[in-house]
Coordinates of C-alpha atoms in Angstrom, one line a residue:
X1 CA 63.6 -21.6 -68.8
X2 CA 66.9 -21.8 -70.4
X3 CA 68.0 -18.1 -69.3
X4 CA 67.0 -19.0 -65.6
X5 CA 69.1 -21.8 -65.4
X6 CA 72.0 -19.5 -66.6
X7 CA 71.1 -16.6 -64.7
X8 CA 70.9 -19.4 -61.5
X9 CA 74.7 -20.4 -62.8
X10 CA 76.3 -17.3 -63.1
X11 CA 74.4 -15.9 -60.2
X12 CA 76.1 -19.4 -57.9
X13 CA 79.7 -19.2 -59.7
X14 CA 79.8 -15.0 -59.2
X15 CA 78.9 -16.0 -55.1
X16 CA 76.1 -13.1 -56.1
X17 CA 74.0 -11.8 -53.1
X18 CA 71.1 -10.6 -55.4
X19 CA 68.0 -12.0 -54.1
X20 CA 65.8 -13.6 -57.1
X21 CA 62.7 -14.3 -57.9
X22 CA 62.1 -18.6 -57.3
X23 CA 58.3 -18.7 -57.0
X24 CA 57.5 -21.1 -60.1
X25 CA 57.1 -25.1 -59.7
X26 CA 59.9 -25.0 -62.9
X27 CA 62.0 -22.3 -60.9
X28 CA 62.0 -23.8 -58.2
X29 CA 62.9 -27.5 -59.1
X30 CA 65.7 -25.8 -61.5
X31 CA 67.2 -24.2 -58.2
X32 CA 67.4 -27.2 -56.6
X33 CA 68.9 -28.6 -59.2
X34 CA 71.7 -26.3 -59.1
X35 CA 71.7 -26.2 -54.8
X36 CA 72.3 -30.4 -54.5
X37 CA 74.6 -30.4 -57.7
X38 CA 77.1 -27.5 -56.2
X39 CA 76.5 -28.6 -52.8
X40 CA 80.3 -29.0 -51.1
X41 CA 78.6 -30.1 -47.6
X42 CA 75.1 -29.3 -46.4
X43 CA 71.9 -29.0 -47.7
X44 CA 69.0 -28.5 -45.6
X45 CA 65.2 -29.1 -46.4
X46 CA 61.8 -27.7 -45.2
X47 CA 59.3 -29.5 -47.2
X48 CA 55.4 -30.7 -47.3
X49 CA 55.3 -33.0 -49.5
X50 CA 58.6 -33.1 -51.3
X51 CA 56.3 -33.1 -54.4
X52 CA 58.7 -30.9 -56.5
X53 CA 61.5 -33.0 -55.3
X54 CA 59.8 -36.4 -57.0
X55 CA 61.7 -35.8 -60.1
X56 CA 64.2 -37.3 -61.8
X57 CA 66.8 -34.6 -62.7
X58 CA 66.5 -33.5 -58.9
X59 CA 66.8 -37.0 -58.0
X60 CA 70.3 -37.1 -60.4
X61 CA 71.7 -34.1 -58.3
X62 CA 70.9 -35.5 -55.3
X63 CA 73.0 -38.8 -55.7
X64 CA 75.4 -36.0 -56.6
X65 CA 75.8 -34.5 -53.5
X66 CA 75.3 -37.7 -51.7
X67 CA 78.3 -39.3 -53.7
X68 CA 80.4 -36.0 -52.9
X69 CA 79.7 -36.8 -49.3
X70 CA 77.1 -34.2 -48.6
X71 CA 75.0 -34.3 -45.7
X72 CA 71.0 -33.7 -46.0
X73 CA 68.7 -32.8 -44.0
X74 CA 65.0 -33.1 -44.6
X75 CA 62.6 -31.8 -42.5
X76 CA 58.8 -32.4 -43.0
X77 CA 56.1 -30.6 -41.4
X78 CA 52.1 -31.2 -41.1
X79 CA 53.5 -34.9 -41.3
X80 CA 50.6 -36.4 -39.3
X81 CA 48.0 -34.8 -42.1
X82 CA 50.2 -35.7 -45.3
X83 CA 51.8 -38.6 -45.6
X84 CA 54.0 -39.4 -48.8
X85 CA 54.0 -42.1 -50.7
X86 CA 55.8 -42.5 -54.3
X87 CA 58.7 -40.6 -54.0
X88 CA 61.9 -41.3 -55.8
X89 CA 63.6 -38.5 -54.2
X90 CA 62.4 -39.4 -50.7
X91 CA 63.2 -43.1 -51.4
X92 CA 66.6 -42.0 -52.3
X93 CA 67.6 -39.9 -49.3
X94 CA 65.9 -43.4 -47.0
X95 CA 68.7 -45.4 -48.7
X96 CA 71.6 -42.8 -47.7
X97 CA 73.7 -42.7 -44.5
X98 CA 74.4 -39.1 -45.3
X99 CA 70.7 -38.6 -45.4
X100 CA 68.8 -37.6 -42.0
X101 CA 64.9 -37.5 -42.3
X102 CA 62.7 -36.0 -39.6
X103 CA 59.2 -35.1 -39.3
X104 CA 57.1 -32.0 -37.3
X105 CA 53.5 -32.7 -36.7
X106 CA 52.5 -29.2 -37.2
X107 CA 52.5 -27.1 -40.6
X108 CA 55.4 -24.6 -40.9
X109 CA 54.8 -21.2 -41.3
X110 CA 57.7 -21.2 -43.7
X111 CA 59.8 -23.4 -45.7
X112 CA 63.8 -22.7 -46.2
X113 CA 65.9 -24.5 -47.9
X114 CA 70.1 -23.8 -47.7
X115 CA 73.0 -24.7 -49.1
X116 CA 76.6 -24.9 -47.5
X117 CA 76.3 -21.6 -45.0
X118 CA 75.6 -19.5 -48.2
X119 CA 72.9 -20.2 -50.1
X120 CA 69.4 -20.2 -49.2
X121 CA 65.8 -20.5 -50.9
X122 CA 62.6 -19.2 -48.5
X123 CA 59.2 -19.3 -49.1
X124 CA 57.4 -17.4 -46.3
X125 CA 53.8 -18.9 -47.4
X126 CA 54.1 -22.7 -48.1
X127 CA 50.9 -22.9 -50.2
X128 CA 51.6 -20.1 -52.4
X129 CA 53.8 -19.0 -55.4
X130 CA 56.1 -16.6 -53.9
X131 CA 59.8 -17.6 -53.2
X132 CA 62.9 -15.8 -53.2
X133 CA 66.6 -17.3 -52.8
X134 CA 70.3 -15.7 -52.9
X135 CA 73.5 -17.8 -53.6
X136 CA 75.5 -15.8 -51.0
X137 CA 73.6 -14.6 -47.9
X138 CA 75.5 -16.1 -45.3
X139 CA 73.5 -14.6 -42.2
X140 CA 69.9 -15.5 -43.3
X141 CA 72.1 -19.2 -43.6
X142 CA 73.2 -19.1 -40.0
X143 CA 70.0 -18.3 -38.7
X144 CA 68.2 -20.8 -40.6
X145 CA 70.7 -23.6 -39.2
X146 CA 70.7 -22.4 -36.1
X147 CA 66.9 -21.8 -35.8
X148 CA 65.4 -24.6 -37.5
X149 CA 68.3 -27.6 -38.6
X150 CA 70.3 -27.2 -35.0
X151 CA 68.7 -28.3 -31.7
X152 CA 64.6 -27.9 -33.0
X153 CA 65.5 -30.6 -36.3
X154 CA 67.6 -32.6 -33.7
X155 CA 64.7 -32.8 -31.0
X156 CA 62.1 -33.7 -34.4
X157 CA 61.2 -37.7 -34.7
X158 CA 63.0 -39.8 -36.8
X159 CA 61.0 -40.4 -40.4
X160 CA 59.5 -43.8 -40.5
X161 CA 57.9 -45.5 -43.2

């Protein structure tokens, strides 16, 4: 595990475009790590459950990028089916001005996460173990923000507890 979260470090400081491999829960929560502690201004979040997000390193590099000024946004789908309850990192982003929370009633066909307008993580089936992410793919970025965290996010209901 210690390799990938050097290859994920290199890979963000060298602004690399190779596309990895991010399927594991462990892969994926140590991606995250390094998307919310680099973050300079935006990270955007498709989520179920935020189940991977309910820990506490993640949590750590989250009040990170809050505390750098870095605006979030969380977007969670099939809300009406699965609600969340016990979540540190959700409960963290409710107590943040720079955090916007919104939910979709119907499941996503996919879930993308990005960082800044580089970096991006996608998972093109939510329930399985396949994932792939690239520090510097500045296109896939735009069209994420544009397609889902622009006008669609924006027309989304507010989270409510």
């Amino acid at each position: 595990m210690q390799n990938y979260k050097e290859k994920l470090s290199k890979l963000d400081n060298d602004h690399s475009n190779e596309l990895i491999s991010n399927g594991s829960k462990e892969h994926a929560q140590a991606l995250l790590y390094q998307f919310l502690d680099k973050a300079k201004e935006s990270v955007n979040i498709t989520s179920k459950s935020l189940s991977i997000y309910n820990d506490y390193t993640i949590v750590d590099a989250l009040n990170t990028a809050l505390n750098n000024g870095v605006k979030i946004k969380v977007l969670l789908d099939n809300y009406q089916n699965n609600k969340i309850t016990n979540n540190i990192f959700l409960d963290r982003c409710l107590h943040s001005e720079n955090c916007t929370i919104k939910t979709y009633d119907k499941p996503l066909k996919s879930h993308i996460i990005t960082r800044d307008d580089r970096a991006f993580r996608y998972c093109d089936n939510p329930g399985s173990n396949i994932a792939v992410a690239s520090f510097n793919s500045p296109d896939v970025v735009k069209n994420a923000t544009e397609t889902v965290f622009g006008a669609f996010f924006d027309k989304q209901p507010e989270y409510t507890t």
